Amino acid sequence: MGAIRDYDQFACHRCGESGHTVRERGRFGLMARYCERCWNTFANEMAEADGATAAPRPAPDPDDVTWIEPPVCPECGALVRVYPTNYDRWVSLAMVELPAKDVPEAFRWRLTRLPDRFPIPNDIVAVRVRGIDPLPSEPVVPAHRMMCVPE
């Protein structure tokens, strides 16, 4: 799996197929090599588990010079920050950082700058905090759904 095949093509880590849609996926280094179909399945599963189901922000018109306001949650009316994740899905985050001790594990996110080698306009992505627990006083950005209280 992932070995170079004929014509310098890689194999998908999930289904083993090779072709023009197989490429490195993810925003930090190499998450894995997936075909388009397997990547969408994998990324959608991660997004569902993480609650990263927000719609992407529309691209601003380059000729429009008006101030861009943050979006508003349709359920509670609070302002939210919408960021892309490291697996190309979008998440709504709270406007404030809180100490990790005040945010349940499932809702902890960090905002991280992308390395300069990625030529995309969004240079900040949201990364779920997992694996190593942060210190209790370390700041994390909670997912908005943790703080959302419908009107």
Short mmCIF file of C-alpha atoms in Angstrom, two decimals:
data_model
loop_
_atom_site.label_atom_id
_atom_site.label_comp_id
_atom_site.label_asym_id
_atom_site.label_seq_id
_atom_site.Cartn_x
_atom_site.Cartn_y
_atom_site.Cartn_z
CA MET A 1 0.00 0.00 0.00
CA GLY A 2 1.29 3.41 -0.90
CA ALA A 3 4.10 1.92 -2.98
CA ILE A 4 4.98 3.45 -6.29
CA ARG A 5 3.35 1.64 -9.18
CA ASP A 6 3.62 2.05 -12.95
CA TYR A 7 3.81 5.61 -14.25
CA ASP A 8 4.86 6.96 -10.85
CA GLN A 9 1.35 6.56 -9.38
CA PHE A 10 0.66 5.89 -5.73
CA ALA A 11 -1.87 3.46 -4.30
CA CYS A 12 -4.70 4.61 -2.06
CA HIS A 13 -4.03 3.62 1.56
CA ARG A 14 -7.67 2.64 2.03
CA CYS A 15 -8.79 0.81 -1.13
CA GLY A 16 -5.44 0.08 -2.80
CA GLU A 17 -6.46 1.55 -6.14
CA SER A 18 -4.05 3.72 -8.09
CA GLY A 19 -4.87 6.54 -10.44
CA HIS A 20 -4.79 10.26 -11.02
CA THR A 21 -7.01 11.03 -8.00
CA VAL A 22 -4.60 9.42 -5.51
CA ARG A 23 -2.51 12.09 -3.80
CA GLU A 24 -1.27 13.20 -0.41
CA ARG A 25 -4.17 14.47 1.69
CA GLY A 26 -4.34 16.60 4.82
CA ARG A 27 -2.80 19.96 5.59
CA PHE A 28 0.13 19.11 7.85
CA GLY A 29 2.68 17.00 6.12
CA LEU A 30 1.41 13.69 4.91
CA MET A 31 -1.74 12.38 6.59
CA ALA A 32 -1.94 9.63 3.96
CA ARG A 33 -2.37 9.01 0.26
CA TYR A 34 -6.02 8.56 -0.65
CA CYS A 35 -8.12 8.57 -3.78
CA GLU A 36 -10.86 11.20 -3.94
CA ARG A 37 -13.65 8.78 -2.93
CA CYS A 38 -11.79 7.31 0.06
CA TRP A 39 -10.57 10.74 1.22
CA ASN A 40 -14.12 12.12 1.24
CA THR A 41 -15.35 9.11 3.20
CA PHE A 42 -12.50 9.37 5.71
CA ALA A 43 -12.73 13.17 6.12
CA ASN A 44 -16.53 13.05 6.49
CA GLU A 45 -16.22 10.38 9.20
CA MET A 46 -13.69 12.53 11.07
CA ALA A 47 -15.85 15.63 10.67
CA GLU A 48 -18.91 13.82 12.01
CA ALA A 49 -16.98 12.52 15.03
CA ASP A 50 -15.44 15.97 15.72
CA GLY A 51 -18.58 18.01 15.05
CA ALA A 52 -16.88 19.81 12.17
CA THR A 53 -20.03 20.18 10.11
CA ALA A 54 -20.08 23.94 9.45
CA ALA A 55 -20.50 25.31 5.96
CA PRO A 56 -17.39 27.03 4.56
CA ARG A 57 -17.35 30.81 4.59
CA PRO A 58 -18.02 32.32 1.16
CA ALA A 59 -14.97 33.76 -0.54
CA PRO A 60 -14.96 37.54 -0.15
CA ASP A 61 -15.30 39.65 -3.25
CA PRO A 62 -11.89 41.26 -3.89
CA ASP A 63 -13.59 44.50 -4.96
CA ASP A 64 -15.71 44.74 -1.80
CA VAL A 65 -14.04 46.89 0.87
CA THR A 66 -16.73 46.59 3.56
CA TRP A 67 -15.88 45.05 6.92
CA ILE A 68 -16.52 41.30 7.13
CA GLU A 69 -18.49 40.46 10.25
CA PRO A 70 -18.23 37.01 11.85
CA PRO A 71 -21.20 34.73 11.13
CA VAL A 72 -24.01 34.34 13.64
CA CYS A 73 -25.23 30.98 14.98
CA PRO A 74 -28.78 30.41 13.70
CA GLU A 75 -29.76 28.63 16.93
CA CYS A 76 -28.47 30.96 19.66
CA GLY A 77 -27.62 34.17 17.81
CA ALA A 78 -24.03 34.26 19.12
CA LEU A 79 -21.06 35.20 16.94
CA VAL A 80 -18.94 32.24 15.83
CA ARG A 81 -15.57 31.75 14.15
CA VAL A 82 -15.62 29.37 11.20
CA TYR A 83 -12.26 27.79 10.33
CA PRO A 84 -11.12 25.00 8.03
CA THR A 85 -9.86 21.86 9.74
CA ASN A 86 -6.62 20.06 8.94
CA TYR A 87 -8.71 17.50 7.00
CA ASP A 88 -10.48 20.02 4.73
CA ARG A 89 -13.79 20.35 6.55
CA TRP A 90 -15.09 23.39 8.47
CA VAL A 91 -15.88 23.89 12.15
CA SER A 92 -17.67 26.60 14.13
CA LEU A 93 -15.65 27.72 17.13
CA ALA A 94 -16.43 29.96 20.06
CA MET A 95 -15.11 33.52 19.99
CA VAL A 96 -13.11 33.06 23.23
CA GLU A 97 -10.34 30.81 24.46
CA LEU A 98 -10.86 28.98 27.75
CA PRO A 99 -8.54 26.99 30.02
CA ALA A 100 -8.49 23.31 29.03
CA LYS A 101 -9.88 22.33 32.45
CA ASP A 102 -13.13 24.15 31.59
CA VAL A 103 -13.61 22.50 28.19
CA PRO A 104 -14.57 18.81 27.85
CA GLU A 105 -12.16 16.77 25.70
CA ALA A 106 -14.59 16.39 22.80
CA PHE A 107 -14.81 20.16 22.31
CA ARG A 108 -11.13 21.22 22.47
CA TRP A 109 -9.58 22.85 19.40
CA ARG A 110 -6.47 24.87 18.64
CA LEU A 111 -5.89 27.37 15.87
CA THR A 112 -2.64 26.68 14.07
CA ARG A 113 -0.80 28.46 11.27
CA LEU A 114 -0.06 26.42 8.19
CA PRO A 115 3.53 26.03 7.06
CA ASP A 116 4.42 28.44 4.26
CA ARG A 117 4.63 25.71 1.63
CA PHE A 118 0.83 25.49 1.28
CA PRO A 119 -0.41 27.99 -1.34
CA ILE A 120 -3.95 28.38 0.03
CA PRO A 121 -5.58 31.60 1.17
CA ASN A 122 -6.53 30.33 4.64
CA ASP A 123 -3.31 30.28 6.61
CA ILE A 124 -4.94 29.28 9.90
CA VAL A 125 -6.64 25.93 10.47
CA ALA A 126 -8.45 24.38 13.41
CA VAL A 127 -6.91 21.23 14.84
CA ARG A 128 -8.70 19.01 17.36
CA VAL A 129 -6.73 18.58 20.59
CA ARG A 130 -6.28 14.85 21.07
CA GLY A 131 -3.62 12.37 22.03
CA ILE A 132 -1.79 14.34 24.70
CA ASP A 133 -3.99 16.25 27.13
CA PRO A 134 -3.12 19.92 27.53
CA LEU A 135 -2.24 21.32 30.93
CA PRO A 136 -5.36 22.40 32.87
CA SER A 137 -4.48 26.09 32.51
CA GLU A 138 -3.47 25.87 28.85
CA PRO A 139 -5.86 27.82 26.57
CA VAL A 140 -7.96 25.96 24.00
CA VAL A 141 -10.73 27.15 21.70
CA PRO A 142 -14.02 25.41 22.47
CA ALA A 143 -16.30 24.25 19.70
CA HIS A 144 -19.30 26.54 19.49
CA ARG A 145 -21.70 23.64 19.99
CA MET A 146 -20.42 23.32 23.57
CA MET A 147 -21.47 26.88 24.35
CA CYS A 148 -24.59 27.04 22.15
CA VAL A 149 -27.78 27.63 24.14
CA PRO A 150 -30.76 27.85 21.77
CA GLU A 151 -33.00 30.85 22.28
#
